[in-house]
Amino acid sequence: MHKDLKLFNDLVEFLLSEEKNNPVAKPIETDLLYKTLDLSLNEHPALDADFKQTLLDIVKYTPKTASTSFFNQLFGGRLSKATLGDLLAVMLNNSMYTYKVAGPQVGIEKSILHNICKIIGYKTDSDGTFAPGGSMSNLMAMIMARDKYNVTVRNEGVNQKMTLYTSEASHYSISKNASLMGIGRNNVRLVKADDHGKMIADDLNRLVKQDIEKGYLPFFVNATAGTTVLGAFDDIASISQVCKTHNLWLHLDGAYCGSVIFSNRYKSLVKDIELTDSFSLNAHKMLGTPLTCSIIVTQHKDQLHHSFSNEAEYLYQTDDDAFNLGKTSLQCGRRNDALKLWTLWKSVGGVGLEKIVDHQFYLADVARKYIKEHPDYTLYSFSDSISICFNYKDISAQDLCTLLYQNSKLMVGYGTFNGDEFVRMVTINTSLKEEDILAFFTVIEQFVTDKKLISSY
Ligand SMILES: *Cc1c(COP(=O)(O)O)cnc(C)c1O
């Protein structure tokens, strides 16, 4: 083990230097991948030196998600206290299903869940778990809602025309989950979003009433805190009103920006969150922990248990259910995703988490200000969002993003809303500073000049 830890350190030192010197790894064309790197698996063991060289090559060509040039996805950066926790979790290698096997790690997970419930004003009947991603958190919420609506579904399967509702700007996992859980994609109703990307509660109400008239059985509404493209926050109070009227489960998908609950300044973006039945967030997005760190909490502890518990004599042999977390989780064997958030939270405190969140909004303000002050840019997104959507000199966003990547300049993606296609940069990497944001724009401008890119229109 010590020898491999030394090797690990060498690899990490190389990674850190590459992140600095080559922040956008040279992409390998897929048809050249197996020629460029030795990814083969052979009958005989690799020599130590070759093994190390291959690993160094792999590190070199792997995209650098913690570099100052990565703006591509809804995660990025590296907070060392969180990375430390995850490395420790790998070494400890517990499975979170029982207290007997995970010991204090169970307490760590429960402590995070308890604190999050408290912060958002969930009452004593609340509980939660860690899911393998935001999509799966949404699946868990949808399953709880389904089982609450009809207690026999667990045994008999779905045999009613059940419908659910989410905005057209929401994450694709809602439709995908509907197909996984026997509801069916055709029974997902897409509610209209307004000009700012927020769900229109009146349209929700109209769709629900229309379905009831036609004999469908509405049971679930998904609202979003941070939509995938614009980073918009749905208005919880007006949506909750519709849910109360028709007795629908309200879930808030905060995978992207649910972490605003840690900020005194920005928690108003999820005002009335205590009216929801369940809420999920990805700490590996705004809080900057390593992937994956996805949390779901609910005000209906019994429902979580009802939907996900299973008796298993070979597994649950000691301790009470409250400490045997397998009784409320999606999986059986389950990775310890809690420790990395706990080490971060413990070391920086609640005030530290608040700073992490606030800094991303600050960086977003810097970016929006720059765009507004420079007439060659068009802005498509709005304030109070860490997604900044823009076009430069009417150059095709798709072409620009692809060329920047192929030329190892920047990793940034594009999106569409209301028929407009634009570059979507995300200021989610808390380690960045104002100058990194300004450098992002300089790189684009310089690149467009050097390559003599011209407007597509
Ligand atoms: C990222 C995201 C998800 C999916 O989370 P995964 O961890 O990638 O499965 C769901 N909803 C929203 C709003 C997201 O931004």
PDB file of N, CA, C and O and ligand atoms in Angstrom, residues 74 131-138 169-174 222-229 253-257 280 282 284-285 291-294 424, ligand 1:
ATOM      1  N   LEU A  74     -22.130  21.809 -14.615  1.00  0.00           N
ATOM      2  CA  LEU A  74     -22.636  22.383 -13.376  1.00  0.00           C
ATOM      3  C   LEU A  74     -21.828  21.911 -12.167  1.00  0.00           C
ATOM      4  O   LEU A  74     -22.321  21.821 -11.060  1.00  0.00           O
ATOM      5  N   ALA A 131     -28.404   9.862  -2.309  1.00  0.00           N
ATOM      6  CA  ALA A 131     -28.723   9.091  -3.515  1.00  0.00           C
ATOM      7  C   ALA A 131     -27.537   9.173  -4.477  1.00  0.00           C
ATOM      8  O   ALA A 131     -26.716  10.074  -4.363  1.00  0.00           O
ATOM      9  N   PRO A 132     -27.460   8.222  -5.420  1.00  0.00           N
ATOM     10  CA  PRO A 132     -26.337   8.264  -6.374  1.00  0.00           C
ATOM     11  C   PRO A 132     -26.560   9.279  -7.493  1.00  0.00           C
ATOM     12  O   PRO A 132     -26.529   8.930  -8.656  1.00  0.00           O
ATOM     13  N   GLY A 133     -26.800  10.526  -7.146  1.00  0.00           N
ATOM     14  CA  GLY A 133     -26.968  11.584  -8.136  1.00  0.00           C
ATOM     15  C   GLY A 133     -28.305  12.289  -8.006  1.00  0.00           C
ATOM     16  O   GLY A 133     -29.230  11.794  -7.357  1.00  0.00           O
ATOM     17  N   GLY A 134     -28.374  13.460  -8.627  1.00  0.00           N
ATOM     18  CA  GLY A 134     -29.592  14.266  -8.573  1.00  0.00           C
ATOM     19  C   GLY A 134     -30.752  13.612  -9.304  1.00  0.00           C
ATOM     20  O   GLY A 134     -31.908  13.759  -8.910  1.00  0.00           O
ATOM     21  N   SER A 135     -30.440  12.891 -10.382  1.00  0.00           N
ATOM     22  CA  SER A 135     -31.512  12.208 -11.110  1.00  0.00           C
ATOM     23  C   SER A 135     -32.167  11.167 -10.214  1.00  0.00           C
ATOM     24  O   SER A 135     -33.393  11.015 -10.197  1.00  0.00           O
ATOM     25  N   MET A 136     -31.339  10.458  -9.472  1.00  0.00           N
ATOM     26  CA  MET A 136     -31.855   9.418  -8.577  1.00  0.00           C
ATOM     27  C   MET A 136     -32.552  10.019  -7.362  1.00  0.00           C
ATOM     28  O   MET A 136     -33.489   9.422  -6.824  1.00  0.00           O
ATOM     29  N   SER A 137     -32.114  11.194  -6.922  1.00  0.00           N
ATOM     30  CA  SER A 137     -32.857  11.887  -5.852  1.00  0.00           C
ATOM     31  C   SER A 137     -34.266  12.179  -6.332  1.00  0.00           C
ATOM     32  O   SER A 137     -35.248  11.972  -5.606  1.00  0.00           O
ATOM     33  N   ASN A 138     -34.358  12.673  -7.573  1.00  0.00           N
ATOM     34  CA  ASN A 138     -35.685  12.959  -8.131  1.00  0.00           C
ATOM     35  C   ASN A 138     -36.513  11.674  -8.235  1.00  0.00           C
ATOM     36  O   ASN A 138     -37.712  11.673  -7.933  1.00  0.00           O
ATOM     37  N   ALA A 169     -38.685  23.771 -18.566  1.00  0.00           N
ATOM     38  CA  ALA A 169     -37.276  24.123 -18.384  1.00  0.00           C
ATOM     39  C   ALA A 169     -36.581  23.198 -17.385  1.00  0.00           C
ATOM     40  O   ALA A 169     -35.408  23.383 -17.073  1.00  0.00           O
ATOM     41  N   SER A 170     -37.292  22.185 -16.893  1.00  0.00           N
ATOM     42  CA  SER A 170     -36.720  21.329 -15.847  1.00  0.00           C
ATOM     43  C   SER A 170     -35.773  20.281 -16.425  1.00  0.00           C
ATOM     44  O   SER A 170     -35.635  20.152 -17.636  1.00  0.00           O
ATOM     45  N   HIS A 171     -35.142  19.528 -15.542  1.00  0.00           N
ATOM     46  CA  HIS A 171     -34.132  18.537 -15.943  1.00  0.00           C
ATOM     47  C   HIS A 171     -34.781  17.304 -16.585  1.00  0.00           C
ATOM     48  O   HIS A 171     -35.859  16.881 -16.162  1.00  0.00           O
ATOM     49  N   TYR A 172     -34.104  16.709 -17.543  1.00  0.00           N
ATOM     50  CA  TYR A 172     -34.687  15.579 -18.286  1.00  0.00           C
ATOM     51  C   TYR A 172     -34.935  14.343 -17.421  1.00  0.00           C
ATOM     52  O   TYR A 172     -35.686  13.440 -17.802  1.00  0.00           O
ATOM     53  N   SER A 173     -34.322  14.294 -16.239  1.00  0.00           N
ATOM     54  CA  SER A 173     -34.479  13.103 -15.401  1.00  0.00           C
ATOM     55  C   SER A 173     -35.936  12.862 -14.983  1.00  0.00           C
ATOM     56  O   SER A 173     -36.314  11.732 -14.687  1.00  0.00           O
ATOM     57  N   ILE A 174     -36.742  13.911 -14.965  1.00  0.00           N
ATOM     58  CA  ILE A 174     -38.145  13.723 -14.551  1.00  0.00           C
ATOM     59  C   ILE A 174     -38.865  12.802 -15.540  1.00  0.00           C
ATOM     60  O   ILE A 174     -39.520  11.831 -15.150  1.00  0.00           O
ATOM     61  N   ASN A 222     -43.011  18.595  -9.803  1.00  0.00           N
ATOM     62  CA  ASN A 222     -41.599  18.890  -9.576  1.00  0.00           C
ATOM     63  C   ASN A 222     -41.335  20.360  -9.861  1.00  0.00           C
ATOM     64  O   ASN A 222     -41.598  20.846 -10.956  1.00  0.00           O
ATOM     65  N   ALA A 223     -40.813  21.069  -8.856  1.00  0.00           N
ATOM     66  CA  ALA A 223     -40.356  22.452  -9.064  1.00  0.00           C
ATOM     67  C   ALA A 223     -38.833  22.429  -9.068  1.00  0.00           C
ATOM     68  O   ALA A 223     -38.226  21.474  -8.583  1.00  0.00           O
ATOM     69  N   THR A 224     -38.211  23.453  -9.631  1.00  0.00           N
ATOM     70  CA  THR A 224     -36.758  23.448  -9.771  1.00  0.00           C
ATOM     71  C   THR A 224     -36.127  24.679  -9.123  1.00  0.00           C
ATOM     72  O   THR A 224     -36.623  25.794  -9.288  1.00  0.00           O
ATOM     73  N   ALA A 225     -35.042  24.455  -8.384  1.00  0.00           N
ATOM     74  CA  ALA A 225     -34.244  25.557  -7.840  1.00  0.00           C
ATOM     75  C   ALA A 225     -32.933  25.582  -8.621  1.00  0.00           C
ATOM     76  O   ALA A 225     -31.984  24.886  -8.288  1.00  0.00           O
ATOM     77  N   GLY A 226     -32.920  26.350  -9.685  1.00  0.00           N
ATOM     78  CA  GLY A 226     -31.768  26.389 -10.576  1.00  0.00           C
ATOM     79  C   GLY A 226     -32.019  25.501 -11.780  1.00  0.00           C
ATOM     80  O   GLY A 226     -31.624  24.337 -11.795  1.00  0.00           O
ATOM     81  N   THR A 227     -32.720  26.044 -12.795  1.00  0.00           N
ATOM     82  CA  THR A 227     -32.973  25.240 -13.993  1.00  0.00           C
ATOM     83  C   THR A 227     -31.666  25.050 -14.754  1.00  0.00           C
ATOM     84  O   THR A 227     -30.744  25.849 -14.624  1.00  0.00           O
ATOM     85  N   THR A 228     -31.628  23.982 -15.531  1.00  0.00           N
ATOM     86  CA  THR A 228     -30.369  23.534 -16.117  1.00  0.00           C
ATOM     87  C   THR A 228     -29.753  24.560 -17.067  1.00  0.00           C
ATOM     88  O   THR A 228     -28.542  24.718 -17.094  1.00  0.00           O
ATOM     89  N   VAL A 229     -30.564  25.262 -17.829  1.00  0.00           N
ATOM     90  CA  VAL A 229     -29.983  26.222 -18.778  1.00  0.00           C
ATOM     91  C   VAL A 229     -29.846  27.618 -18.162  1.00  0.00           C
ATOM     92  O   VAL A 229     -28.738  28.154 -18.060  1.00  0.00           O
ATOM     93  N   ASP A 253     -36.494  20.221  -6.895  1.00  0.00           N
ATOM     94  CA  ASP A 253     -35.233  19.719  -7.426  1.00  0.00           C
ATOM     95  C   ASP A 253     -34.191  20.835  -7.345  1.00  0.00           C
ATOM     96  O   ASP A 253     -34.148  21.724  -8.184  1.00  0.00           O
ATOM     97  N   GLY A 254     -33.366  20.753  -6.298  1.00  0.00           N
ATOM     98  CA  GLY A 254     -32.322  21.755  -6.101  1.00  0.00           C
ATOM     99  C   GLY A 254     -30.945  21.212  -6.436  1.00  0.00           C
ATOM    100  O   GLY A 254     -29.949  21.669  -5.877  1.00  0.00           O
ATOM    101  N   ALA A 255     -30.902  20.246  -7.347  1.00  0.00           N
ATOM    102  CA  ALA A 255     -29.611  19.622  -7.686  1.00  0.00           C
ATOM    103  C   ALA A 255     -28.568  20.682  -8.029  1.00  0.00           C
ATOM    104  O   ALA A 255     -27.451  20.663  -7.518  1.00  0.00           O
ATOM    105  N   TYR A 256     -28.966  21.624  -8.847  1.00  0.00           N
ATOM    106  CA  TYR A 256     -28.025  22.645  -9.285  1.00  0.00           C
ATOM    107  C   TYR A 256     -27.802  23.699  -8.191  1.00  0.00           C
ATOM    108  O   TYR A 256     -26.690  23.863  -7.697  1.00  0.00           O
ATOM    109  N   CYS A 257     -28.882  24.395  -7.784  1.00  0.00           N
ATOM    110  CA  CYS A 257     -28.694  25.573  -6.914  1.00  0.00           C
ATOM    111  C   CYS A 257     -29.409  25.492  -5.563  1.00  0.00           C
ATOM    112  O   CYS A 257     -29.572  26.501  -4.885  1.00  0.00           O
ATOM    113  N   SER A 280     -34.183  18.163  -2.865  1.00  0.00           N
ATOM    114  CA  SER A 280     -32.889  17.526  -3.105  1.00  0.00           C
ATOM    115  C   SER A 280     -31.851  18.559  -3.531  1.00  0.00           C
ATOM    116  O   SER A 280     -32.193  19.606  -4.090  1.00  0.00           O
ATOM    117  N   ASN A 282     -27.453  18.784  -4.885  1.00  0.00           N
ATOM    118  CA  ASN A 282     -26.184  18.134  -5.173  1.00  0.00           C
ATOM    119  C   ASN A 282     -25.056  18.956  -4.563  1.00  0.00           C
ATOM    120  O   ASN A 282     -24.763  20.046  -5.054  1.00  0.00           O
ATOM    121  N   HIS A 284     -22.127  18.242  -4.863  1.00  0.00           N
ATOM    122  CA  HIS A 284     -21.011  18.250  -5.820  1.00  0.00           C
ATOM    123  C   HIS A 284     -21.188  19.318  -6.900  1.00  0.00           C
ATOM    124  O   HIS A 284     -20.331  19.500  -7.746  1.00  0.00           O
ATOM    125  N   LYS A 285     -22.277  20.039  -6.859  1.00  0.00           N
ATOM    126  CA  LYS A 285     -22.422  21.191  -7.755  1.00  0.00           C
ATOM    127  C   LYS A 285     -21.996  22.451  -6.982  1.00  0.00           C
ATOM    128  O   LYS A 285     -20.818  22.701  -6.860  1.00  0.00           O
ATOM    129  N   LEU A 291     -17.621  14.531  -6.989  1.00  0.00           N
ATOM    130  CA  LEU A 291     -18.787  13.743  -7.393  1.00  0.00           C
ATOM    131  C   LEU A 291     -18.764  12.424  -6.630  1.00  0.00           C
ATOM    132  O   LEU A 291     -17.674  11.884  -6.447  1.00  0.00           O
ATOM    133  N   THR A 292     -19.827  11.809  -6.278  1.00  0.00           N
ATOM    134  CA  THR A 292     -21.165  12.340  -6.260  1.00  0.00           C
ATOM    135  C   THR A 292     -21.533  12.627  -4.804  1.00  0.00           C
ATOM    136  O   THR A 292     -21.123  11.894  -3.907  1.00  0.00           O
ATOM    137  N   CYS A 293     -22.319  13.686  -4.596  1.00  0.00           N
ATOM    138  CA  CYS A 293     -22.758  13.986  -3.234  1.00  0.00           C
ATOM    139  C   CYS A 293     -24.165  14.560  -3.328  1.00  0.00           C
ATOM    140  O   CYS A 293     -24.359  15.771  -3.374  1.00  0.00           O
ATOM    141  N   SER A 294     -25.150  13.662  -3.400  1.00  0.00           N
ATOM    142  CA  SER A 294     -26.538  14.050  -3.647  1.00  0.00           C
ATOM    143  C   SER A 294     -27.417  13.702  -2.471  1.00  0.00           C
ATOM    144  O   SER A 294     -27.437  12.563  -2.015  1.00  0.00           O
ATOM    145  N   ARG A 424     -23.307  28.972 -22.674  1.00  0.00           N
ATOM    146  CA  ARG A 424     -23.678  28.998 -21.258  1.00  0.00           C
ATOM    147  C   ARG A 424     -22.426  28.784 -20.419  1.00  0.00           C
ATOM    148  O   ARG A 424     -21.872  27.686 -20.385  1.00  0.00           O
TER     149      ARG A 424
HETATM  150  C1  LIG B   1     -27.583  18.156 -12.458  1.00  0.00           C
HETATM  151  C2  LIG B   1     -29.048  18.177 -12.305  1.00  0.00           C
HETATM  152  C3  LIG B   1     -29.767  16.988 -12.129  1.00  0.00           C
HETATM  153  C4  LIG B   1     -29.128  15.632 -12.260  1.00  0.00           C
HETATM  154  O1  LIG B   1     -28.197  15.393 -11.280  1.00  0.00           O
HETATM  155  P1  LIG B   1     -27.147  14.194 -11.520  1.00  0.00           P
HETATM  156  O2  LIG B   1     -26.361  14.173 -10.245  1.00  0.00           O
HETATM  157  O3  LIG B   1     -26.337  14.612 -12.709  1.00  0.00           O
HETATM  158  O4  LIG B   1     -27.923  12.960 -11.773  1.00  0.00           O
HETATM  159  C5  LIG B   1     -31.124  17.064 -11.895  1.00  0.00           C
HETATM  160  N1  LIG B   1     -31.741  18.250 -11.840  1.00  0.00           N
HETATM  161  C6  LIG B   1     -31.091  19.419 -12.034  1.00  0.00           C
HETATM  162  C7  LIG B   1     -31.855  20.700 -11.953  1.00  0.00           C
HETATM  163  C8  LIG B   1     -29.722  19.411 -12.275  1.00  0.00           C
HETATM  164  O5  LIG B   1     -29.076  20.564 -12.469  1.00  0.00           O
END
